[in-house]
CSV table of C-alpha atoms in Angstrom, one decimal:
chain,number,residue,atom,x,y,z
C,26,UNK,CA,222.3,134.3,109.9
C,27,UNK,CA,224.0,133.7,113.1
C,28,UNK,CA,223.0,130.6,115.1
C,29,UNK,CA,221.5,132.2,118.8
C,30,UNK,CA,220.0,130.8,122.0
C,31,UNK,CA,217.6,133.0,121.7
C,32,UNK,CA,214.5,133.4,119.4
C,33,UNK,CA,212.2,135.8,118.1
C,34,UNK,CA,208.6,135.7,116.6
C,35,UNK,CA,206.6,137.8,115.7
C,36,UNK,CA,202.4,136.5,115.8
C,37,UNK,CA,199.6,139.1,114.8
C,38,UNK,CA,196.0,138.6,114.1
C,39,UNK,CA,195.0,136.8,111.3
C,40,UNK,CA,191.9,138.6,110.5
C,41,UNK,CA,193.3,141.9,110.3
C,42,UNK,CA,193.6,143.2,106.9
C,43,UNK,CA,196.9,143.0,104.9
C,44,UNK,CA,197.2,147.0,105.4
C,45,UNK,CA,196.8,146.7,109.8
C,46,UNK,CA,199.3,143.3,109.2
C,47,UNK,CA,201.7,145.2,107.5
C,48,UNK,CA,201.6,148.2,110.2
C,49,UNK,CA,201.4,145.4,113.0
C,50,UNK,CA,204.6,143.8,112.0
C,51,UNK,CA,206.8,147.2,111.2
C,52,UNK,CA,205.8,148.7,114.6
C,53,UNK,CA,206.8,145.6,116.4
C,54,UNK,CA,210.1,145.8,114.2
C,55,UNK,CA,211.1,148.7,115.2
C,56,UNK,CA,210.3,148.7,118.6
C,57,UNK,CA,212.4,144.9,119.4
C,58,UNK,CA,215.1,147.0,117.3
C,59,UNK,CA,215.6,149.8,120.1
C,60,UNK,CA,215.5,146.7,123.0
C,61,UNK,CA,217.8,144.4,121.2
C,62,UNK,CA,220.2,146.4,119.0
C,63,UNK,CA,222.9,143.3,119.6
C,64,UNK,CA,221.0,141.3,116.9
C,65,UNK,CA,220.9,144.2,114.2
C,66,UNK,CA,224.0,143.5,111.9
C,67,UNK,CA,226.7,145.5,110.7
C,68,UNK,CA,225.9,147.6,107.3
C,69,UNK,CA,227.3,145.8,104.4
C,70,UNK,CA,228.6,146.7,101.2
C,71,UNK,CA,228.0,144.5,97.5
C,72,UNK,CA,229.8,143.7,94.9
C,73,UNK,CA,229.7,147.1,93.8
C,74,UNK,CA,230.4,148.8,96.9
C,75,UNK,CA,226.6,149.6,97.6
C,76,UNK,CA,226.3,150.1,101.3
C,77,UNK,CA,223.2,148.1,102.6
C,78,UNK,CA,222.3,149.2,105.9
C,79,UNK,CA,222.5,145.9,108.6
C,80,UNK,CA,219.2,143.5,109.3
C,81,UNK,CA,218.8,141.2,111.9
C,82,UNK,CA,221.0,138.6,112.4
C,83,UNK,CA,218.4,136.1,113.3
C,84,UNK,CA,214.8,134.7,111.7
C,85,UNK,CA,211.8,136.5,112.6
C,86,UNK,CA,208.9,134.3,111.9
C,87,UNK,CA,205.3,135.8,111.9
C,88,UNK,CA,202.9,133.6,113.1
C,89,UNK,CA,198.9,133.6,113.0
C,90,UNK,CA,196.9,134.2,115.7
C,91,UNK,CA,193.9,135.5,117.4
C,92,UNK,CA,192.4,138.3,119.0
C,93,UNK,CA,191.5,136.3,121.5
C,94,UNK,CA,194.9,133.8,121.6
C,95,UNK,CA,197.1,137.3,121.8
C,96,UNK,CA,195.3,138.5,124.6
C,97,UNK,CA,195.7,134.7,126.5
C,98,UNK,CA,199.3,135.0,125.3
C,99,UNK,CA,199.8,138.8,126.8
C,100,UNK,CA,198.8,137.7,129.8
C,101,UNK,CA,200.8,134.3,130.3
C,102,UNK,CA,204.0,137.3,129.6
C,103,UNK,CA,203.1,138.5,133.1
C,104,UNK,CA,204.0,135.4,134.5
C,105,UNK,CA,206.9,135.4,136.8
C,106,UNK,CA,208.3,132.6,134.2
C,107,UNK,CA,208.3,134.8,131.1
C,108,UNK,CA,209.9,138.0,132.8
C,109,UNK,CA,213.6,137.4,130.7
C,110,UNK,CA,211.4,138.0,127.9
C,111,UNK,CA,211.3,141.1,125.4
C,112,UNK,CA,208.2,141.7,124.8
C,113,UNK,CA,206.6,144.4,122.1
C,114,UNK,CA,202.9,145.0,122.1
C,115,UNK,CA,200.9,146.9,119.4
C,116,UNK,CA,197.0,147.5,120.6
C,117,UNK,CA,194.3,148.9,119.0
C,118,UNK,CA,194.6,151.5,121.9
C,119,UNK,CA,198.0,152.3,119.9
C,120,UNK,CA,196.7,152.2,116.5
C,121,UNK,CA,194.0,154.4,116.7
C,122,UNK,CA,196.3,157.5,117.7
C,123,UNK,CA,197.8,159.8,115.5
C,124,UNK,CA,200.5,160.6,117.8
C,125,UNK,CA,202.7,159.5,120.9
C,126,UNK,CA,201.2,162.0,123.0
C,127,UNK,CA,198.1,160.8,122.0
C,128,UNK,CA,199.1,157.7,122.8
C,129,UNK,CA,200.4,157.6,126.1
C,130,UNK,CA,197.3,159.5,127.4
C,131,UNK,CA,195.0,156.7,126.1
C,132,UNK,CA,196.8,154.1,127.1
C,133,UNK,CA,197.5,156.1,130.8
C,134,UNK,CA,193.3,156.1,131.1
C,135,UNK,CA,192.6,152.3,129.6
C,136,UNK,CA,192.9,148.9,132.0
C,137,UNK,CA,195.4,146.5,130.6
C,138,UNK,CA,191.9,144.4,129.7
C,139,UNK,CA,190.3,146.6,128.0
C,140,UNK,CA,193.0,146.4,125.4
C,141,UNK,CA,192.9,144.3,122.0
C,142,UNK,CA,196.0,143.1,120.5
C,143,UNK,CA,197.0,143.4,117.3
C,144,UNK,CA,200.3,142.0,117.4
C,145,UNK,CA,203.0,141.0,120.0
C,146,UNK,CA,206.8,140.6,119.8
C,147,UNK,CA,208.6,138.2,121.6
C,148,UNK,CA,212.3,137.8,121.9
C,149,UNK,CA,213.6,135.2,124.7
C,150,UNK,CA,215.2,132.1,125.1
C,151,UNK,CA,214.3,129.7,122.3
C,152,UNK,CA,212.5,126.7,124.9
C,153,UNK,CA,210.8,129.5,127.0
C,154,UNK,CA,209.5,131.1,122.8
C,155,UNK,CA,208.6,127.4,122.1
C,156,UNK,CA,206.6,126.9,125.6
C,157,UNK,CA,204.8,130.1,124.0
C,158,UNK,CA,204.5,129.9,120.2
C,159,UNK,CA,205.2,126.0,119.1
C,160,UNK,CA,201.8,125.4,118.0
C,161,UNK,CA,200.9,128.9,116.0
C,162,UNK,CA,201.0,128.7,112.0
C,163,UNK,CA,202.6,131.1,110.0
C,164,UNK,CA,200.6,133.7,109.1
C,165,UNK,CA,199.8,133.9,105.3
């Protein structure tokens, strides 16, 4: 893996069950892919030629948290401070809609604290990731 200023981590609700963790973390995935396609390798090939499409180039830890602690940590993002940061969001305002048009009309009609988060996705400077994250566990 390449060495980076920056970090990214990935912390979604503990008590979510493994299927909602699983979703959590792929939606988050693939949404910091589109915003940060710099840190998405090259494809590589194996020993036997096998073409194996590129990953990122840097650790993605998942960390534990709370309903409650996402929320506290959504809203510290707003901060002036934070606004370098890439920052993915998946809500339960998200998760309960079968499509993106779906979607975007729930989310257009819901207050930013009416929503519950399920996971967040933050890519930034590694000290400003620390300030944020330091003291979550890995989620297992």
């Amino acid at each position: 893996m390449i060495q980076s200023d920056n970090k990214c981590v990935m912390i979604i609700d503990s008590a979510l069950p493994p299927g909602i963790v699983a979703n959590t973390a792929a939606i988050l995935g693939i949404t910091l892919g589109k915003h940060i396609p710099r840190q998405v390798g090259q494809d590589i090939s194996d020993a036997a030629g096998m073409v194996h499409l590129g990953i990122s180039t840097i650790p993605v830890p998942v960390l534990a948290g709370s309903a409650s602690g996402l929320k506290a940590l959504r809203s510290r993002l707003y901060e002036p401070e934070f606004e370098s940061m890439i920052v993915a969001d998946f809500s339960d305002v998200a998760q309960r809609c079968n499509s993106y048009d779906v979607y975007t009309a729930q989310a257009a009609s819901t207050t930013e604290k009416d929503f519950v988060y399920l996971g967040l996705a933050l890519y930034g400077e590694k000290k400003l990731v620390n300030k944020l994250t330091g003291s979550l566990p890995l989620l297992r």
